[in-house]
Amino acid sequence: MSQTRIKRDDEVLVISGKDKGKRGAVIRILVEQNRVVVEGVNMVTRHVKAQPGVAQTGMVQGEGSIALSNVMLIDPETGAAGRTGQRVLEDGTKVRVVKSGKRS
């Protein structure tokens, strides 16, 4: 099973496709398909048939998945999008960082 650099509840920017430029929080990650579901992005309409116990029927709007390669993590400190990497702190813990192109 592969790992992703983007985690649930991360703020991401859509970098390509019909929703290019939109920002949202990651709701769900589909690791096997390399796809993510982002809040308010790629809205699709589904037709839900009436069934006992189902509250909402008819045409229901919801988020569809988009390819993981089409999103980029937003740095919470600067608000800019960028590629991610890992850095090891002095105490040995690993943290995710957004690569800025600057030498550290």
Short mmCIF file of C-alpha atoms in Angstrom, two decimals:
data_model
loop_
_atom_site.label_atom_id
_atom_site.label_comp_id
_atom_site.label_asym_id
_atom_site.label_seq_id
_atom_site.Cartn_x
_atom_site.Cartn_y
_atom_site.Cartn_z
CA MET A 1 0.00 0.00 0.00
CA SER A 2 1.40 3.39 -0.98
CA GLN A 3 1.48 6.46 1.24
CA THR A 4 0.39 9.98 0.43
CA ARG A 5 1.99 13.26 1.41
CA ILE A 6 -1.44 14.78 1.98
CA LYS A 7 -3.45 13.88 5.07
CA ARG A 8 -7.06 14.28 6.12
CA ASP A 9 -8.09 17.84 7.17
CA ASP A 10 -5.14 19.38 5.27
CA GLU A 11 -5.87 22.58 3.36
CA VAL A 12 -5.12 22.03 -0.35
CA LEU A 13 -5.19 24.00 -3.60
CA VAL A 14 -6.49 22.46 -6.84
CA ILE A 15 -3.81 23.05 -9.48
CA SER A 16 -5.51 21.64 -12.60
CA GLY A 17 -8.90 20.70 -13.95
CA LYS A 18 -12.26 22.46 -13.99
CA ASP A 19 -11.89 23.57 -10.34
CA LYS A 20 -8.38 25.00 -10.76
CA GLY A 21 -7.59 27.64 -8.13
CA LYS A 22 -10.15 26.46 -5.56
CA ARG A 23 -9.08 25.75 -1.99
CA GLY A 24 -10.61 23.32 0.45
CA ALA A 25 -10.02 20.84 3.24
CA VAL A 26 -9.39 17.17 2.48
CA ILE A 27 -12.39 15.11 3.59
CA ARG A 28 -11.25 11.66 2.51
CA ILE A 29 -8.25 9.98 0.89
CA LEU A 30 -8.64 7.01 -1.46
CA VAL A 31 -5.11 5.58 -1.31
CA GLU A 32 -5.61 2.65 -3.69
CA GLN A 33 -6.99 4.92 -6.43
CA ASN A 34 -4.58 7.83 -5.69
CA ARG A 35 -7.53 10.19 -5.32
CA VAL A 36 -8.80 12.65 -2.70
CA VAL A 37 -12.18 14.18 -1.85
CA VAL A 38 -11.91 17.91 -1.17
CA GLU A 39 -14.62 19.97 0.51
CA GLY A 40 -16.56 22.09 -2.03
CA VAL A 41 -14.55 20.89 -5.05
CA ASN A 42 -15.75 18.73 -7.99
CA MET A 43 -19.41 18.85 -6.99
CA VAL A 44 -21.43 16.08 -8.64
CA THR A 45 -25.16 15.35 -8.69
CA ARG A 46 -26.31 11.88 -7.71
CA HIS A 47 -29.83 10.53 -8.10
CA VAL A 48 -30.94 8.85 -4.87
CA LYS A 49 -33.94 6.54 -5.04
CA ALA A 50 -36.52 6.66 -2.23
CA GLN A 51 -35.88 3.96 0.38
CA PRO A 52 -37.13 3.47 3.91
CA GLY A 53 -34.76 5.08 6.39
CA VAL A 54 -33.13 7.41 3.84
CA ALA A 55 -33.77 11.03 4.75
CA GLN A 56 -32.91 12.72 1.46
CA THR A 57 -34.08 11.47 -1.93
CA GLY A 58 -34.04 12.85 -5.45
CA MET A 59 -31.06 14.77 -6.80
CA VAL A 60 -28.34 15.09 -4.14
CA GLN A 61 -25.20 17.22 -4.54
CA GLY A 62 -21.92 15.93 -3.13
CA GLU A 63 -18.18 16.08 -3.61
CA GLY A 64 -16.55 13.77 -6.13
CA SER A 65 -12.97 12.59 -5.95
CA ILE A 66 -10.11 14.20 -7.86
CA ALA A 67 -6.67 12.88 -8.69
CA LEU A 68 -4.07 13.29 -5.96
CA SER A 69 -1.66 14.79 -8.51
CA ASN A 70 -4.10 17.67 -9.10
CA VAL A 71 -3.85 19.06 -5.55
CA MET A 72 -1.05 20.82 -3.70
CA LEU A 73 -0.67 21.31 0.05
CA ILE A 74 -1.09 24.85 1.40
CA ASP A 75 1.42 25.97 4.03
CA PRO A 76 -0.61 27.00 7.10
CA GLU A 77 1.97 29.63 8.10
CA THR A 78 2.36 31.48 4.79
CA GLY A 79 -0.85 30.49 2.98
CA ALA A 80 1.14 29.60 -0.15
CA ALA A 81 0.89 26.27 -1.94
CA GLY A 82 3.97 24.14 -2.45
CA ARG A 83 5.47 20.70 -2.66
CA THR A 84 5.96 18.82 0.58
CA GLY A 85 8.95 17.18 2.18
CA GLN A 86 10.01 15.86 5.56
CA ARG A 87 12.47 17.28 8.03
CA VAL A 88 13.83 15.60 11.16
CA LEU A 89 13.91 17.79 14.26
CA GLU A 90 16.60 17.73 16.96
CA ASP A 91 14.51 15.45 19.17
CA GLY A 92 14.19 12.90 16.34
CA THR A 93 10.58 13.54 15.33
CA LYS A 94 9.67 13.88 11.66
CA VAL A 95 7.59 16.83 10.53
CA ARG A 96 6.13 17.72 7.14
CA VAL A 97 7.36 20.97 5.62
CA VAL A 98 6.44 22.83 2.46
CA LYS A 99 9.44 23.21 0.17
CA SER A 100 9.96 26.88 -0.59
CA GLY A 101 12.99 26.80 -2.87
CA LYS A 102 15.07 28.63 -0.25
CA ARG A 103 18.16 27.06 1.24
CA SER A 104 17.83 26.21 4.89
#
